[in-house]
Amino acid sequence: TAIRLLTAVVAVVGGNSSYVLDGMPRMTERPIGDLVAGLKQLGADADCFLDTNCPPVRVNAKGGGLPGDKQIKLSGSVSGMFLTALLVAAPLAHGDVKIEIVDRLISVPFVEMTIKTMERVGVSVEHNADWDRFLIQGDQKYKSPGNAYVEGDASNASYFLAGAAVTGGTVTVKGCGTGSLQLRATVEEGPDYCVITPPEKLNITAIDTYNDHRIAMAFSLAACADVRITIKDPGCPP
Protein backbone atom coordinates (compact mmCIF):
# COMPACT_ATOMS: atom_id res chain seq x y z
CA THR A 1 0.00 0.00 0.00
CA ALA A 2 2.66 2.51 0.99
CA ILE A 3 4.78 1.99 -2.11
CA ARG A 4 1.80 2.68 -4.37
CA LEU A 5 1.12 6.05 -2.78
CA LEU A 6 4.80 6.94 -2.53
CA THR A 7 5.37 6.19 -6.21
CA ALA A 8 2.79 8.80 -7.19
CA VAL A 9 3.96 11.31 -4.58
CA VAL A 10 7.63 11.30 -5.59
CA ALA A 11 6.63 11.52 -9.25
CA VAL A 12 4.88 14.83 -8.67
CA VAL A 13 6.82 16.47 -5.81
CA GLY A 14 10.17 14.68 -5.85
CA GLY A 15 12.20 17.58 -7.22
CA ASN A 16 15.01 16.95 -9.70
CA SER A 17 15.92 13.55 -8.33
CA SER A 18 15.76 9.87 -9.21
CA TYR A 19 14.22 7.32 -6.88
CA VAL A 20 14.08 3.54 -6.67
CA LEU A 21 11.22 2.27 -4.52
CA ASP A 22 11.69 -1.28 -3.31
CA GLY A 23 10.94 -3.44 -0.28
CA MET A 24 10.88 -6.90 1.21
CA PRO A 25 10.60 -9.88 -1.17
CA ARG A 26 6.83 -10.18 -0.65
CA MET A 27 6.38 -6.61 -1.87
CA THR A 28 8.05 -7.46 -5.16
CA GLU A 29 5.09 -9.75 -5.88
CA ARG A 30 2.47 -7.01 -5.48
CA PRO A 31 1.36 -5.61 -8.88
CA ILE A 32 1.93 -1.94 -9.58
CA GLY A 33 2.16 -1.86 -13.37
CA ASP A 34 -1.27 -0.26 -13.91
CA LEU A 35 -0.32 2.63 -11.62
CA VAL A 36 2.98 3.15 -13.42
CA ALA A 37 1.12 3.19 -16.74
CA GLY A 38 -1.26 5.82 -15.37
CA LEU A 39 1.61 7.97 -14.11
CA LYS A 40 3.24 7.82 -17.54
CA GLN A 41 0.01 9.09 -19.08
CA LEU A 42 0.14 11.95 -16.57
CA GLY A 43 3.62 12.83 -17.83
CA ALA A 44 5.79 11.08 -15.24
CA ASP A 45 9.02 9.25 -16.01
CA ALA A 46 8.49 5.95 -14.18
CA ASP A 47 8.99 2.28 -14.92
CA CYS A 48 9.08 -1.20 -13.40
CA PHE A 49 12.63 -1.73 -14.60
CA LEU A 50 12.65 -5.50 -13.99
CA ASP A 51 9.71 -5.85 -16.42
CA THR A 52 7.63 -7.70 -13.83
CA ASN A 53 4.91 -5.04 -13.42
CA CYS A 54 5.84 -5.21 -9.73
CA PRO A 55 8.34 -3.31 -7.57
CA PRO A 56 11.05 -2.18 -7.62
CA VAL A 57 9.91 1.01 -9.36
CA ARG A 58 12.20 3.71 -10.69
CA VAL A 59 10.94 7.31 -10.80
CA ASN A 60 12.87 10.16 -12.38
CA ALA A 61 11.13 13.18 -10.87
CA LYS A 62 10.90 16.49 -12.68
CA GLY A 63 11.53 19.63 -10.68
CA GLY A 64 8.83 21.58 -12.47
CA GLY A 65 6.12 19.09 -11.58
CA LEU A 66 3.80 17.31 -14.01
CA PRO A 67 2.07 19.14 -16.86
CA GLY A 68 -1.52 18.01 -16.46
CA ASP A 69 -4.09 18.62 -19.21
CA LYS A 70 -4.20 14.84 -19.56
CA GLN A 71 -6.83 12.15 -19.88
CA ILE A 72 -5.76 8.93 -18.17
CA LYS A 73 -7.21 5.51 -18.88
CA LEU A 74 -6.77 3.26 -15.87
CA SER A 75 -7.70 -0.28 -14.90
CA GLY A 76 -9.51 -0.52 -11.59
CA SER A 77 -9.92 -4.30 -11.46
CA VAL A 78 -6.68 -5.15 -9.61
CA SER A 79 -6.59 -2.54 -6.85
CA GLY A 80 -8.37 0.68 -5.96
CA MET A 81 -5.03 1.93 -4.62
CA PHE A 82 -3.87 2.75 -8.14
CA LEU A 83 -6.72 5.25 -8.49
CA THR A 84 -6.15 6.54 -4.96
CA ALA A 85 -2.50 7.28 -5.74
CA LEU A 86 -3.36 9.13 -8.95
CA LEU A 87 -6.11 11.11 -7.22
CA VAL A 88 -3.64 12.25 -4.56
CA ALA A 89 -1.06 13.33 -7.15
CA ALA A 90 -3.34 14.86 -9.79
CA PRO A 91 -4.30 18.11 -7.97
CA LEU A 92 -0.62 19.13 -8.02
CA ALA A 93 -0.35 18.85 -11.81
CA HIS A 94 -0.31 22.11 -13.77
CA GLY A 95 -3.50 21.34 -15.68
CA ASP A 96 -6.76 19.50 -15.24
CA VAL A 97 -6.63 15.71 -15.17
CA LYS A 98 -9.40 13.38 -16.30
CA ILE A 99 -9.32 9.72 -15.27
CA GLU A 100 -11.42 7.04 -16.94
CA ILE A 101 -11.76 3.57 -15.43
CA VAL A 102 -11.73 1.21 -18.39
CA ASP A 103 -13.14 -1.85 -16.61
CA ARG A 104 -14.62 -2.26 -13.13
CA LEU A 105 -13.43 -0.30 -10.12
CA ILE A 106 -13.10 -2.41 -6.98
CA SER A 107 -12.88 -0.96 -3.48
CA VAL A 108 -15.16 1.98 -4.29
CA PRO A 109 -15.69 2.75 -0.56
CA PHE A 110 -11.95 3.19 -0.10
CA VAL A 111 -11.78 5.55 -3.08
CA GLU A 112 -14.70 7.49 -1.61
CA MET A 113 -12.82 7.73 1.68
CA THR A 114 -9.76 9.02 -0.21
CA ILE A 115 -11.81 11.80 -1.80
CA LYS A 116 -13.36 12.79 1.54
CA THR A 117 -9.92 12.95 3.12
CA MET A 118 -8.65 15.11 0.27
CA GLU A 119 -11.56 17.50 0.78
CA ARG A 120 -10.55 17.91 4.41
CA VAL A 121 -7.15 19.22 3.30
CA GLY A 122 -8.43 21.63 0.69
CA VAL A 123 -8.56 19.80 -2.65
CA SER A 124 -11.54 18.51 -4.59
CA VAL A 125 -12.35 15.69 -7.00
CA GLU A 126 -15.43 15.41 -9.20
CA HIS A 127 -16.80 12.03 -10.25
CA ASN A 128 -19.87 10.55 -11.88
CA ALA A 129 -22.42 8.26 -10.25
CA ASP A 130 -20.84 5.13 -11.72
CA TRP A 131 -17.41 5.87 -10.26
CA ASP A 132 -15.69 5.47 -13.61
CA ARG A 133 -15.07 9.11 -14.57
CA PHE A 134 -13.06 11.54 -12.44
CA LEU A 135 -12.10 15.17 -12.97
CA ILE A 136 -9.37 16.80 -10.91
CA GLN A 137 -8.57 20.46 -11.40
CA GLY A 138 -4.88 21.26 -11.63
CA ASP A 139 -2.77 23.64 -9.55
CA GLN A 140 -4.72 22.99 -6.38
CA LYS A 141 -3.05 23.45 -3.02
CA TYR A 142 -3.14 21.05 -0.11
CA LYS A 143 -3.82 22.97 3.10
CA SER A 144 -2.99 21.78 6.58
CA PRO A 145 -6.08 21.48 8.80
CA GLY A 146 -3.90 22.21 11.82
CA ASN A 147 -4.85 19.07 13.69
CA ALA A 148 -5.84 15.90 11.86
CA TYR A 149 -7.32 12.81 13.46
CA VAL A 150 -6.01 9.60 11.91
CA GLU A 151 -8.52 6.84 12.46
CA GLY A 152 -7.58 3.22 13.06
CA ASP A 153 -7.20 0.64 10.32
CA ALA A 154 -10.74 -0.61 9.79
CA SER A 155 -9.50 -3.67 7.89
CA ASN A 156 -7.69 -4.87 11.03
CA ALA A 157 -10.84 -4.22 13.06
CA SER A 158 -12.97 -6.17 10.59
CA TYR A 159 -12.53 -9.46 12.44
CA PHE A 160 -14.03 -8.01 15.62
CA LEU A 161 -16.85 -6.30 13.72
CA ALA A 162 -17.71 -9.52 11.91
CA GLY A 163 -17.52 -11.37 15.22
CA ALA A 164 -20.19 -9.11 16.69
CA ALA A 165 -22.46 -9.74 13.72
CA VAL A 166 -22.29 -13.53 14.03
CA THR A 167 -22.46 -13.87 17.82
CA GLY A 168 -25.41 -11.60 18.49
CA GLY A 169 -23.32 -9.37 20.74
CA THR A 170 -22.25 -5.75 20.60
CA VAL A 171 -18.72 -4.53 19.97
CA THR A 172 -17.35 -1.03 20.46
CA VAL A 173 -14.35 -0.25 18.25
CA LYS A 174 -12.44 2.90 19.13
CA GLY A 175 -10.41 4.63 16.47
CA CYS A 176 -13.01 4.26 13.68
CA GLY A 177 -15.12 7.39 13.60
CA THR A 178 -17.93 8.83 11.53
CA GLY A 179 -15.92 8.73 8.31
CA SER A 180 -15.29 5.00 8.50
CA LEU A 181 -16.81 2.32 6.35
CA GLN A 182 -19.67 0.56 8.05
CA LEU A 183 -21.13 -2.91 8.09
CA ARG A 184 -24.79 -3.43 7.23
CA ALA A 185 -25.93 -3.32 10.82
CA THR A 186 -27.16 -0.79 13.34
CA VAL A 187 -24.36 1.70 13.94
CA GLU A 188 -23.88 4.27 16.68
CA GLU A 189 -21.16 6.72 15.73
CA GLY A 190 -18.99 9.08 17.72
CA PRO A 191 -16.01 11.27 16.89
CA ASP A 192 -13.53 8.46 17.64
CA TYR A 193 -15.62 5.28 18.00
CA CYS A 194 -18.48 3.30 16.51
CA VAL A 195 -20.79 0.72 18.13
CA ILE A 196 -21.94 -2.17 15.91
CA THR A 197 -25.16 -4.03 16.75
CA PRO A 198 -25.94 -7.00 14.45
CA PRO A 199 -29.21 -7.71 12.65
CA GLU A 200 -31.43 -10.47 13.99
CA LYS A 201 -30.60 -12.79 11.11
CA LEU A 202 -27.66 -13.07 8.75
CA ASN A 203 -28.37 -14.11 5.19
CA ILE A 204 -24.98 -14.44 3.55
CA THR A 205 -24.61 -16.67 0.52
CA ALA A 206 -21.45 -15.71 -1.37
CA ILE A 207 -18.69 -13.17 -0.86
CA ASP A 208 -16.25 -11.82 -3.46
CA THR A 209 -12.80 -11.24 -1.98
CA TYR A 210 -11.68 -8.92 -4.81
CA ASN A 211 -8.22 -10.42 -4.38
CA ASP A 212 -8.09 -9.20 -0.76
CA HIS A 213 -7.28 -11.87 1.83
CA ARG A 214 -8.63 -9.70 4.64
CA ILE A 215 -12.16 -9.99 3.24
CA ALA A 216 -11.86 -13.78 3.13
CA MET A 217 -10.58 -13.93 6.71
CA ALA A 218 -13.25 -11.62 8.11
CA PHE A 219 -16.26 -13.30 6.52
CA SER A 220 -15.01 -16.80 7.32
CA LEU A 221 -16.20 -16.03 10.86
CA ALA A 222 -19.79 -16.30 9.66
CA ALA A 223 -19.44 -20.08 9.68
CA CYS A 224 -19.14 -19.89 13.49
CA ALA A 225 -22.79 -18.82 13.59
CA ASP A 226 -23.97 -21.72 11.40
CA VAL A 227 -24.39 -19.39 8.42
CA ARG A 228 -23.82 -21.03 5.05
CA ILE A 229 -21.27 -18.96 3.20
CA THR A 230 -19.24 -19.35 0.02
CA ILE A 231 -16.02 -17.37 -0.18
CA LYS A 232 -14.96 -16.87 -3.77
CA ASP A 233 -11.23 -17.04 -4.47
CA PRO A 234 -10.29 -18.10 -0.91
CA GLY A 235 -6.66 -18.46 -1.98
CA CYS A 236 -6.25 -14.75 -2.74
CA PRO A 237 -2.73 -13.56 -1.89
CA PRO A 238 -1.97 -11.72 1.37
mmCIF file of C-alpha atoms in Angstrom, residues 20-144:
data_model
loop_
_atom_site.group_PDB
_atom_site.id
_atom_site.type_symbol
_atom_site.label_atom_id
_atom_site.label_comp_id
_atom_site.label_asym_id
_atom_site.label_seq_id
_atom_site.Cartn_x
_atom_site.Cartn_y
_atom_site.Cartn_z
ATOM 1 C CA VAL A 20 14.081 3.544 -6.665
ATOM 2 C CA LEU A 21 11.221 2.268 -4.516
ATOM 3 C CA ASP A 22 11.692 -1.282 -3.306
ATOM 4 C CA GLY A 23 10.939 -3.440 -0.284
ATOM 5 C CA MET A 24 10.877 -6.898 1.210
ATOM 6 C CA PRO A 25 10.596 -9.882 -1.172
ATOM 7 C CA ARG A 26 6.828 -10.177 -0.645
ATOM 8 C CA MET A 27 6.380 -6.608 -1.866
ATOM 9 C CA THR A 28 8.048 -7.462 -5.160
ATOM 10 C CA GLU A 29 5.089 -9.754 -5.875
ATOM 11 C CA ARG A 30 2.474 -7.007 -5.484
ATOM 12 C CA PRO A 31 1.357 -5.609 -8.877
ATOM 13 C CA ILE A 32 1.934 -1.942 -9.579
ATOM 14 C CA GLY A 33 2.157 -1.856 -13.375
ATOM 15 C CA ASP A 34 -1.270 -0.257 -13.908
ATOM 16 C CA LEU A 35 -0.325 2.633 -11.620
ATOM 17 C CA VAL A 36 2.981 3.152 -13.422
ATOM 18 C CA ALA A 37 1.116 3.189 -16.745
ATOM 19 C CA GLY A 38 -1.258 5.819 -15.365
ATOM 20 C CA LEU A 39 1.605 7.973 -14.114
ATOM 21 C CA LYS A 40 3.242 7.821 -17.537
ATOM 22 C CA GLN A 41 0.013 9.093 -19.083
ATOM 23 C CA LEU A 42 0.143 11.947 -16.565
ATOM 24 C CA GLY A 43 3.620 12.826 -17.828
ATOM 25 C CA ALA A 44 5.791 11.084 -15.235
ATOM 26 C CA ASP A 45 9.022 9.246 -16.013
ATOM 27 C CA ALA A 46 8.494 5.950 -14.179
ATOM 28 C CA ASP A 47 8.989 2.276 -14.917
ATOM 29 C CA CYS A 48 9.083 -1.195 -13.398
ATOM 30 C CA PHE A 49 12.626 -1.731 -14.601
ATOM 31 C CA LEU A 50 12.649 -5.495 -13.988
ATOM 32 C CA ASP A 51 9.710 -5.851 -16.424
ATOM 33 C CA THR A 52 7.634 -7.705 -13.826
ATOM 34 C CA ASN A 53 4.907 -5.045 -13.423
ATOM 35 C CA CYS A 54 5.840 -5.212 -9.733
ATOM 36 C CA PRO A 55 8.343 -3.308 -7.571
ATOM 37 C CA PRO A 56 11.049 -2.178 -7.618
ATOM 38 C CA VAL A 57 9.912 1.007 -9.356
ATOM 39 C CA ARG A 58 12.202 3.708 -10.689
ATOM 40 C CA VAL A 59 10.943 7.307 -10.797
ATOM 41 C CA ASN A 60 12.871 10.164 -12.376
ATOM 42 C CA ALA A 61 11.132 13.179 -10.867
ATOM 43 C CA LYS A 62 10.895 16.485 -12.684
ATOM 44 C CA GLY A 63 11.527 19.625 -10.679
ATOM 45 C CA GLY A 64 8.827 21.583 -12.470
ATOM 46 C CA GLY A 65 6.123 19.086 -11.580
ATOM 47 C CA LEU A 66 3.805 17.315 -14.005
ATOM 48 C CA PRO A 67 2.073 19.143 -16.856
ATOM 49 C CA GLY A 68 -1.519 18.006 -16.464
ATOM 50 C CA ASP A 69 -4.092 18.622 -19.212
ATOM 51 C CA LYS A 70 -4.202 14.842 -19.556
ATOM 52 C CA GLN A 71 -6.831 12.145 -19.876
ATOM 53 C CA ILE A 72 -5.758 8.929 -18.170
ATOM 54 C CA LYS A 73 -7.209 5.509 -18.885
ATOM 55 C CA LEU A 74 -6.769 3.263 -15.867
ATOM 56 C CA SER A 75 -7.695 -0.278 -14.899
ATOM 57 C CA GLY A 76 -9.511 -0.521 -11.586
ATOM 58 C CA SER A 77 -9.918 -4.301 -11.460
ATOM 59 C CA VAL A 78 -6.678 -5.149 -9.609
ATOM 60 C CA SER A 79 -6.589 -2.542 -6.851
ATOM 61 C CA GLY A 80 -8.368 0.679 -5.963
ATOM 62 C CA MET A 81 -5.032 1.931 -4.618
ATOM 63 C CA PHE A 82 -3.873 2.751 -8.142
ATOM 64 C CA LEU A 83 -6.716 5.249 -8.488
ATOM 65 C CA THR A 84 -6.149 6.539 -4.961
ATOM 66 C CA ALA A 85 -2.496 7.277 -5.743
ATOM 67 C CA LEU A 86 -3.360 9.131 -8.948
ATOM 68 C CA LEU A 87 -6.107 11.113 -7.215
ATOM 69 C CA VAL A 88 -3.640 12.252 -4.556
ATOM 70 C CA ALA A 89 -1.058 13.331 -7.150
ATOM 71 C CA ALA A 90 -3.339 14.860 -9.793
ATOM 72 C CA PRO A 91 -4.300 18.105 -7.971
ATOM 73 C CA LEU A 92 -0.620 19.126 -8.020
ATOM 74 C CA ALA A 93 -0.351 18.849 -11.812
ATOM 75 C CA HIS A 94 -0.311 22.108 -13.770
ATOM 76 C CA GLY A 95 -3.499 21.343 -15.678
ATOM 77 C CA ASP A 96 -6.759 19.504 -15.237
ATOM 78 C CA VAL A 97 -6.630 15.712 -15.169
ATOM 79 C CA LYS A 98 -9.404 13.375 -16.297
ATOM 80 C CA ILE A 99 -9.320 9.723 -15.266
ATOM 81 C CA GLU A 100 -11.416 7.042 -16.940
ATOM 82 C CA ILE A 101 -11.761 3.572 -15.426
ATOM 83 C CA VAL A 102 -11.726 1.206 -18.387
ATOM 84 C CA ASP A 103 -13.144 -1.853 -16.615
ATOM 85 C CA ARG A 104 -14.616 -2.264 -13.127
ATOM 86 C CA LEU A 105 -13.428 -0.304 -10.123
ATOM 87 C CA ILE A 106 -13.097 -2.409 -6.983
ATOM 88 C CA SER A 107 -12.876 -0.956 -3.480
ATOM 89 C CA VAL A 108 -15.161 1.981 -4.289
ATOM 90 C CA PRO A 109 -15.689 2.749 -0.563
ATOM 91 C CA PHE A 110 -11.947 3.193 -0.098
ATOM 92 C CA VAL A 111 -11.779 5.549 -3.081
ATOM 93 C CA GLU A 112 -14.695 7.494 -1.615
ATOM 94 C CA MET A 113 -12.815 7.734 1.683
ATOM 95 C CA THR A 114 -9.764 9.024 -0.207
ATOM 96 C CA ILE A 115 -11.809 11.801 -1.796
ATOM 97 C CA LYS A 116 -13.365 12.792 1.538
ATOM 98 C CA THR A 117 -9.921 12.949 3.123
ATOM 99 C CA MET A 118 -8.646 15.109 0.271
ATOM 100 C CA GLU A 119 -11.558 17.495 0.776
ATOM 101 C CA ARG A 120 -10.549 17.912 4.409
ATOM 102 C CA VAL A 121 -7.153 19.222 3.301
ATOM 103 C CA GLY A 122 -8.433 21.628 0.694
ATOM 104 C CA VAL A 123 -8.555 19.802 -2.651
ATOM 105 C CA SER A 124 -11.539 18.506 -4.586
ATOM 106 C CA VAL A 125 -12.346 15.691 -6.996
ATOM 107 C CA GLU A 126 -15.425 15.411 -9.196
ATOM 108 C CA HIS A 127 -16.802 12.030 -10.251
ATOM 109 C CA ASN A 128 -19.873 10.546 -11.884
ATOM 110 C CA ALA A 129 -22.418 8.263 -10.248
ATOM 111 C CA ASP A 130 -20.837 5.127 -11.717
ATOM 112 C CA TRP A 131 -17.406 5.874 -10.258
ATOM 113 C CA ASP A 132 -15.686 5.468 -13.613
ATOM 114 C CA ARG A 133 -15.069 9.115 -14.572
ATOM 115 C CA PHE A 134 -13.062 11.539 -12.445
ATOM 116 C CA LEU A 135 -12.096 15.172 -12.973
ATOM 117 C CA ILE A 136 -9.368 16.798 -10.909
ATOM 118 C CA GLN A 137 -8.572 20.465 -11.403
ATOM 119 C CA GLY A 138 -4.884 21.260 -11.630
ATOM 120 C CA ASP A 139 -2.766 23.641 -9.552
ATOM 121 C CA GLN A 140 -4.716 22.992 -6.381
ATOM 122 C CA LYS A 141 -3.051 23.449 -3.015
ATOM 123 C CA TYR A 142 -3.140 21.050 -0.106
ATOM 124 C CA LYS A 143 -3.823 22.973 3.101
ATOM 125 C CA SER A 144 -2.989 21.778 6.579
#
